[in-house]
Amino acid sequence: MPETEQLGRLGKESPESALPGRRLSELVEQAARCTHDCCGASSLVSEAGPERPAAVTHPDLAGLVSVQLNSGEGPIPAALEAGEPVDSADLLREERWPDYRAVALDAGVRSTVTIPFRRSGLTVTLSLYSFRAGALEDAPHGSARALGDLAATCIVRDRSYRAALTELDQLGTALRSRPIVDQACGIVMHVLGCDSDAAFAVLRRISQGTNRKLSEVAGAVVDKRGRGLEREMVSLSN
Protein backbone atom coordinates (compact mmCIF):
# COMPACT_ATOMS: atom_id res chain seq x y z
CA MET A 1 0.00 0.00 0.00
CA PRO A 2 1.45 3.44 -0.91
CA GLU A 3 2.64 5.54 2.03
CA THR A 4 0.29 8.41 1.13
CA GLU A 5 -2.70 6.06 1.23
CA GLN A 6 -1.61 4.73 4.62
CA LEU A 7 -1.27 8.23 6.00
CA GLY A 8 -4.70 9.09 4.65
CA ARG A 9 -6.28 6.10 6.36
CA LEU A 10 -4.60 6.92 9.66
CA GLY A 11 -5.90 10.49 9.60
CA LYS A 12 -9.47 9.59 8.63
CA GLU A 13 -12.08 10.55 11.22
CA SER A 14 -14.55 8.08 12.71
CA PRO A 15 -16.08 7.63 16.18
CA GLU A 16 -13.87 4.60 16.80
CA SER A 17 -10.64 6.08 15.47
CA ALA A 18 -10.96 8.97 17.89
CA LEU A 19 -10.06 6.56 20.68
CA PRO A 20 -6.30 6.30 21.47
CA GLY A 21 -6.40 2.50 21.30
CA ARG A 22 -7.78 2.58 17.78
CA ARG A 23 -5.20 5.13 16.67
CA LEU A 24 -2.41 2.97 18.10
CA SER A 25 -3.77 -0.20 16.49
CA GLU A 26 -3.83 1.49 13.10
CA LEU A 27 -0.31 2.80 13.66
CA VAL A 28 1.30 -0.54 14.55
CA GLU A 29 -0.42 -2.44 11.75
CA GLN A 30 0.60 0.08 9.10
CA ALA A 31 4.11 0.62 10.46
CA ALA A 32 4.80 -3.12 10.49
CA ARG A 33 3.57 -3.50 6.91
CA CYS A 34 5.62 -0.63 5.51
CA THR A 35 8.92 -1.48 7.29
CA HIS A 36 11.21 -3.95 5.54
CA ASP A 37 11.98 -7.14 7.51
CA CYS A 38 9.67 -6.06 10.37
CA CYS A 39 7.91 -8.96 12.08
CA GLY A 40 5.66 -6.83 14.32
CA ALA A 41 5.21 -3.57 16.17
CA SER A 42 3.92 -2.13 19.42
CA SER A 43 2.93 1.35 20.49
CA LEU A 44 1.85 3.09 23.68
CA VAL A 45 0.94 6.52 24.96
CA SER A 46 2.95 7.74 27.94
CA GLU A 47 1.85 10.77 29.94
CA ALA A 48 1.25 11.94 33.48
CA GLY A 49 -1.25 9.55 35.05
CA PRO A 50 -1.71 5.79 35.54
CA GLU A 51 -3.28 4.98 32.16
CA ARG A 52 -1.05 3.98 29.25
CA PRO A 53 -3.07 2.97 26.17
CA ALA A 54 -1.13 0.44 24.10
CA ALA A 55 -1.45 -1.75 21.02
CA VAL A 56 0.51 -4.66 19.54
CA THR A 57 0.34 -6.45 16.21
CA HIS A 58 0.69 -9.88 17.85
CA PRO A 59 -0.16 -11.10 21.39
CA ASP A 60 3.42 -12.37 21.91
CA LEU A 61 4.66 -8.78 21.72
CA ALA A 62 2.55 -7.74 24.71
CA GLY A 63 5.10 -9.48 26.95
CA LEU A 64 7.87 -7.32 25.51
CA VAL A 65 5.96 -4.19 26.45
CA SER A 66 4.96 -5.47 29.90
CA VAL A 67 8.46 -6.48 30.96
CA GLN A 68 9.72 -2.97 30.17
CA LEU A 69 6.92 -1.22 32.04
CA ASN A 70 7.37 -3.51 35.05
CA SER A 71 11.16 -3.33 35.20
CA GLY A 72 11.57 0.25 34.00
CA GLU A 73 14.32 -0.97 31.66
CA GLY A 74 14.36 -1.49 27.91
CA PRO A 75 14.22 0.51 24.70
CA ILE A 76 10.82 2.04 25.54
CA PRO A 77 11.90 3.58 28.90
CA ALA A 78 15.23 4.56 27.33
CA ALA A 79 13.53 6.29 24.38
CA LEU A 80 11.10 8.07 26.73
CA GLU A 81 14.03 9.38 28.75
CA ALA A 82 16.24 10.32 25.81
CA GLY A 83 13.52 11.68 23.54
CA GLU A 84 15.16 10.03 20.54
CA PRO A 85 15.18 6.58 18.88
CA VAL A 86 16.79 3.73 20.81
CA ASP A 87 17.69 0.49 19.07
CA SER A 88 19.37 -2.84 19.58
CA ALA A 89 20.86 -4.13 16.35
CA ASP A 90 21.46 -7.65 17.74
CA LEU A 91 19.90 -8.80 20.99
CA LEU A 92 22.23 -11.81 21.13
CA ARG A 93 25.05 -9.34 21.80
CA GLU A 94 22.96 -6.90 23.85
CA GLU A 95 24.27 -6.27 27.39
CA ARG A 96 21.60 -3.76 28.41
CA TRP A 97 18.15 -4.64 29.72
CA PRO A 98 18.64 -8.34 30.63
CA ASP A 99 14.96 -8.97 31.43
CA TYR A 100 13.81 -7.47 28.16
CA ARG A 101 16.53 -9.26 26.22
CA ALA A 102 15.47 -12.65 27.62
CA VAL A 103 11.79 -12.15 26.74
CA ALA A 104 12.63 -10.83 23.27
CA LEU A 105 14.95 -13.70 22.38
CA ASP A 106 12.42 -16.19 23.70
CA ALA A 107 9.94 -14.71 21.19
CA GLY A 108 12.51 -15.04 18.40
CA VAL A 109 13.17 -11.28 18.15
CA ARG A 110 16.76 -10.42 17.19
CA SER A 111 16.61 -6.64 16.69
CA THR A 112 14.37 -3.78 17.82
CA VAL A 113 14.03 -0.03 17.54
CA THR A 114 11.77 2.33 19.52
CA ILE A 115 10.92 5.78 18.17
CA PRO A 116 9.35 8.41 20.48
CA PHE A 117 7.01 11.16 19.30
CA ARG A 118 6.42 13.97 21.80
CA ARG A 119 3.32 16.17 21.58
CA SER A 120 1.68 18.52 24.10
CA GLY A 121 2.56 16.72 27.33
CA LEU A 122 2.35 13.15 26.03
CA THR A 123 4.72 10.83 24.19
CA VAL A 124 3.74 8.13 21.74
CA THR A 125 6.33 5.38 21.30
CA LEU A 126 6.47 3.11 18.26
CA SER A 127 8.55 -0.06 18.64
CA LEU A 128 9.47 -2.22 15.66
CA TYR A 129 10.75 -5.80 15.87
CA SER A 130 12.60 -8.09 13.47
CA PHE A 131 13.69 -11.73 13.42
CA ARG A 132 16.93 -10.61 11.75
CA ALA A 133 19.89 -8.80 13.32
CA GLY A 134 20.59 -5.32 11.98
CA ALA A 135 17.39 -5.23 9.94
CA LEU A 136 15.89 -2.03 11.38
CA GLU A 137 18.76 0.44 11.09
CA ASP A 138 16.90 2.67 8.60
CA ALA A 139 13.46 2.39 10.26
CA PRO A 140 13.69 5.67 12.27
CA HIS A 141 14.10 7.58 8.99
CA GLY A 142 11.49 5.82 6.88
CA SER A 143 7.73 5.56 6.58
CA ALA A 144 7.34 4.45 10.20
CA ARG A 145 8.45 7.89 11.39
CA ALA A 146 5.91 9.63 9.18
CA LEU A 147 3.16 7.34 10.44
CA GLY A 148 4.18 7.89 14.06
CA ASP A 149 4.28 11.65 13.62
CA LEU A 150 0.76 11.65 12.23
CA ALA A 151 -0.59 9.27 14.87
CA ALA A 152 0.77 11.39 17.72
CA THR A 153 -0.70 14.53 16.17
CA CYS A 154 -4.06 12.80 15.71
CA ILE A 155 -4.17 11.59 19.32
CA VAL A 156 -3.49 15.09 20.66
CA ARG A 157 -6.09 16.53 18.29
CA ASP A 158 -8.64 13.89 19.34
CA ARG A 159 -8.13 14.72 23.00
CA SER A 160 -8.43 18.44 22.39
CA TYR A 161 -11.64 17.83 20.44
CA ARG A 162 -13.15 15.68 23.20
CA ALA A 163 -12.15 18.26 25.82
CA ALA A 164 -13.84 20.97 23.77
CA LEU A 165 -17.01 18.88 23.50
CA THR A 166 -17.03 18.35 27.26
CA GLU A 167 -16.58 22.07 27.89
CA LEU A 168 -19.34 22.87 25.41
CA ASP A 169 -21.67 20.40 27.11
CA GLN A 170 -20.93 21.92 30.51
CA LEU A 171 -21.53 25.39 29.14
CA GLY A 172 -24.84 24.28 27.63
CA THR A 173 -25.90 22.80 30.97
CA ALA A 174 -24.99 26.04 32.74
CA LEU A 175 -26.93 28.12 30.21
CA ARG A 176 -29.99 25.89 30.50
CA SER A 177 -29.95 26.09 34.30
CA ARG A 178 -29.37 29.86 34.43
CA PRO A 179 -33.08 30.88 34.14
CA ILE A 180 -34.00 28.54 37.02
CA VAL A 181 -31.18 29.91 39.17
CA ASP A 182 -32.27 33.48 38.40
CA GLN A 183 -35.86 32.66 39.39
CA ALA A 184 -34.70 31.05 42.61
CA CYS A 185 -32.56 34.09 43.42
CA GLY A 186 -35.61 36.29 42.94
CA ILE A 187 -37.61 34.18 45.39
CA VAL A 188 -34.79 34.26 47.96
CA MET A 189 -34.49 38.03 47.55
CA HIS A 190 -38.22 38.37 48.23
CA VAL A 191 -38.14 36.10 51.27
CA LEU A 192 -35.05 37.62 52.85
CA GLY A 193 -35.25 41.14 51.51
CA CYS A 194 -31.66 40.89 50.29
CA ASP A 195 -29.83 41.71 47.06
CA SER A 196 -29.02 39.27 44.25
CA ASP A 197 -25.48 38.54 45.43
CA ALA A 198 -26.66 37.55 48.89
CA ALA A 199 -29.47 35.44 47.42
CA PHE A 200 -27.04 33.57 45.18
CA ALA A 201 -24.71 32.99 48.15
CA VAL A 202 -27.61 31.41 50.08
CA LEU A 203 -28.38 29.04 47.21
CA ARG A 204 -24.73 28.09 46.91
CA ARG A 205 -24.48 27.34 50.64
CA ILE A 206 -27.54 25.10 50.45
CA SER A 207 -25.96 23.35 47.43
CA GLN A 208 -22.67 22.76 49.26
CA GLY A 209 -24.33 21.77 52.53
CA THR A 210 -26.61 19.19 50.90
CA ASN A 211 -24.11 18.01 48.26
CA ARG A 212 -26.57 18.80 45.49
CA LYS A 213 -26.07 20.67 42.24
CA LEU A 214 -26.93 24.36 42.32
CA SER A 215 -29.47 23.83 39.55
CA GLU A 216 -31.24 21.14 41.62
CA VAL A 217 -31.42 23.42 44.66
CA ALA A 218 -32.72 26.28 42.51
CA GLY A 219 -35.33 24.02 40.95
CA ALA A 220 -36.58 22.94 44.39
CA VAL A 221 -36.85 26.57 45.53
CA VAL A 222 -38.80 27.50 42.40
CA ASP A 223 -41.11 24.47 42.67
CA LYS A 224 -41.97 25.33 46.27
CA ARG A 225 -41.93 29.08 45.67
CA GLY A 226 -39.67 29.26 48.70
CA ARG A 227 -42.31 27.83 51.06
CA GLY A 228 -40.85 25.74 53.85
CA LEU A 229 -37.35 27.08 53.25
CA GLU A 230 -37.70 30.44 55.00
CA ARG A 231 -36.00 29.36 58.22
CA GLU A 232 -33.12 27.66 56.41
CA MET A 233 -32.62 30.70 54.19
CA VAL A 234 -32.55 33.06 57.15
CA SER A 235 -30.03 30.91 59.01
CA LEU A 236 -27.75 30.75 55.97
CA SER A 237 -27.96 34.48 55.35
CA ASN A 238 -26.65 35.35 58.81
XYZ file of C-alpha atoms in Angstrom:
238
model
C 0.000 0.000 0.000
C 1.454 3.439 -0.908
C 2.639 5.543 2.025
C 0.287 8.413 1.132
C -2.701 6.062 1.234
C -1.606 4.725 4.625
C -1.274 8.230 5.998
C -4.704 9.092 4.646
C -6.276 6.097 6.363
C -4.602 6.917 9.658
C -5.904 10.492 9.602
C -9.468 9.586 8.630
C -12.076 10.551 11.217
C -14.552 8.075 12.706
C -16.085 7.633 16.180
C -13.865 4.595 16.802
C -10.641 6.079 15.473
C -10.956 8.974 17.893
C -10.060 6.556 20.684
C -6.304 6.298 21.474
C -6.396 2.504 21.300
C -7.784 2.576 17.777
C -5.196 5.133 16.671
C -2.409 2.971 18.102
C -3.770 -0.199 16.493
C -3.826 1.491 13.099
C -0.308 2.796 13.665
C 1.299 -0.542 14.547
C -0.419 -2.443 11.753
C 0.598 0.080 9.101
C 4.114 0.621 10.462
C 4.800 -3.120 10.492
C 3.566 -3.497 6.912
C 5.617 -0.631 5.507
C 8.924 -1.480 7.293
C 11.212 -3.947 5.539
C 11.979 -7.141 7.507
C 9.673 -6.057 10.370
C 7.908 -8.961 12.081
C 5.663 -6.831 14.315
C 5.209 -3.568 16.166
C 3.923 -2.129 19.420
C 2.931 1.355 20.492
C 1.852 3.087 23.679
C 0.937 6.525 24.963
C 2.945 7.736 27.945
C 1.853 10.770 29.936
C 1.251 11.940 33.482
C -1.248 9.546 35.049
C -1.711 5.794 35.545
C -3.278 4.984 32.163
C -1.046 3.980 29.248
C -3.066 2.972 26.168
C -1.129 0.443 24.098
C -1.448 -1.746 21.020
C 0.515 -4.662 19.536
C 0.341 -6.447 16.206
C 0.686 -9.879 17.853
C -0.160 -11.103 21.386
C 3.415 -12.366 21.912
C 4.664 -8.780 21.721
C 2.552 -7.744 24.714
C 5.102 -9.477 26.948
C 7.873 -7.325 25.505
C 5.959 -4.188 26.446
C 4.960 -5.466 29.896
C 8.463 -6.477 30.958
C 9.724 -2.972 30.169
C 6.919 -1.216 32.041
C 7.367 -3.513 35.046
C 11.164 -3.328 35.199
C 11.575 0.246 34.001
C 14.318 -0.970 31.657
C 14.362 -1.493 27.911
C 14.217 0.507 24.699
C 10.816 2.043 25.539
C 11.898 3.583 28.898
C 15.235 4.563 27.326
C 13.527 6.295 24.385
C 11.098 8.068 26.728
C 14.029 9.378 28.753
C 16.241 10.322 25.814
C 13.521 11.676 23.543
C 15.160 10.033 20.537
C 15.180 6.583 18.880
C 16.786 3.735 20.813
C 17.693 0.490 19.071
C 19.371 -2.843 19.575
C 20.864 -4.134 16.353
C 21.459 -7.654 17.737
C 19.896 -8.799 20.988
C 22.228 -11.809 21.129
C 25.047 -9.344 21.801
C 22.961 -6.903 23.854
C 24.268 -6.271 27.390
C 21.599 -3.755 28.406
C 18.150 -4.639 29.725
C 18.644 -8.343 30.627
C 14.961 -8.972 31.425
C 13.806 -7.467 28.158
C 16.535 -9.265 26.224
C 15.474 -12.646 27.616
C 11.786 -12.149 26.739
C 12.625 -10.826 23.266
C 14.954 -13.698 22.379
C 12.420 -16.193 23.695
C 9.942 -14.710 21.185
C 12.513 -15.035 18.401
C 13.170 -11.279 18.145
C 16.760 -10.420 17.190
C 16.615 -6.640 16.690
C 14.374 -3.775 17.820
C 14.033 -0.035 17.541
C 11.775 2.329 19.518
C 10.919 5.778 18.169
C 9.352 8.414 20.477
C 7.006 11.164 19.296
C 6.417 13.975 21.801
C 3.319 16.174 21.582
C 1.681 18.524 24.096
C 2.558 16.715 27.331
C 2.355 13.153 26.031
C 4.719 10.827 24.194
C 3.735 8.126 21.742
C 6.331 5.384 21.301
C 6.471 3.112 18.261
C 8.551 -0.062 18.641
C 9.466 -2.222 15.661
C 10.754 -5.803 15.866
C 12.599 -8.094 13.468
C 13.690 -11.732 13.419
C 16.934 -10.615 11.745
C 19.889 -8.797 13.315
C 20.590 -5.316 11.976
C 17.388 -5.230 9.935
C 15.894 -2.026 11.380
C 18.763 0.440 11.086
C 16.901 2.666 8.605
C 13.464 2.395 10.262
C 13.691 5.672 12.267
C 14.104 7.578 8.993
C 11.485 5.818 6.880
C 7.727 5.555 6.580
C 7.344 4.452 10.198
C 8.449 7.886 11.394
C 5.911 9.631 9.178
C 3.162 7.336 10.435
C 4.181 7.890 14.062
C 4.280 11.648 13.623
C 0.764 11.654 12.226
C -0.591 9.266 14.870
C 0.774 11.387 17.721
C -0.697 14.533 16.171
C -4.059 12.804 15.710
C -4.167 11.586 19.324
C -3.488 15.087 20.657
C -6.092 16.529 18.294
C -8.644 13.890 19.340
C -8.134 14.717 23.003
C -8.435 18.439 22.388
C -11.637 17.826 20.445
C -13.153 15.679 23.205
C -12.151 18.262 25.820
C -13.840 20.971 23.767
C -17.013 18.881 23.496
C -17.029 18.352 27.263
C -16.580 22.065 27.889
C -19.343 22.875 25.414
C -21.670 20.400 27.111
C -20.925 21.919 30.512
C -21.528 25.393 29.139
C -24.838 24.277 27.629
C -25.895 22.796 30.969
C -24.988 26.035 32.736
C -26.933 28.118 30.214
C -29.993 25.885 30.502
C -29.950 26.089 34.298
C -29.367 29.855 34.432
C -33.078 30.881 34.145
C -33.997 28.537 37.022
C -31.178 29.911 39.169
C -32.274 33.478 38.397
C -35.864 32.658 39.390
C -34.699 31.049 42.614
C -32.560 34.092 43.422
C -35.610 36.286 42.940
C -37.610 34.182 45.394
C -34.794 34.259 47.957
C -34.493 38.029 47.549
C -38.223 38.373 48.230
C -38.143 36.095 51.273
C -35.047 37.620 52.850
C -35.253 41.135 51.512
C -31.663 40.890 50.286
C -29.835 41.713 47.062
C -29.017 39.269 44.251
C -25.476 38.545 45.431
C -26.665 37.548 48.892
C -29.471 35.443 47.416
C -27.037 33.566 45.184
C -24.709 32.986 48.148
C -27.606 31.409 50.084
C -28.382 29.039 47.214
C -24.728 28.093 46.914
C -24.476 27.335 50.643
C -27.536 25.102 50.446
C -25.962 23.347 47.435
C -22.673 22.763 49.257
C -24.328 21.772 52.525
C -26.613 19.194 50.898
C -24.112 18.010 48.256
C -26.573 18.796 45.488
C -26.075 20.665 42.244
C -26.927 24.357 42.325
C -29.473 23.835 39.551
C -31.240 21.141 41.615
C -31.417 23.424 44.661
C -32.715 26.278 42.512
C -35.326 24.016 40.950
C -36.584 22.942 44.387
C -36.853 26.572 45.530
C -38.799 27.498 42.396
C -41.109 24.473 42.670
C -41.969 25.331 46.270
C -41.926 29.082 45.674
C -39.667 29.257 48.699
C -42.310 27.833 51.061
C -40.852 25.741 53.851
C -37.346 27.078 53.247
C -37.702 30.436 54.996
C -36.003 29.355 58.224
C -33.119 27.662 56.405
C -32.620 30.704 54.190
C -32.545 33.058 57.153
C -30.034 30.914 59.015
C -27.754 30.748 55.972
C -27.962 34.475 55.350
C -26.647 35.355 58.808
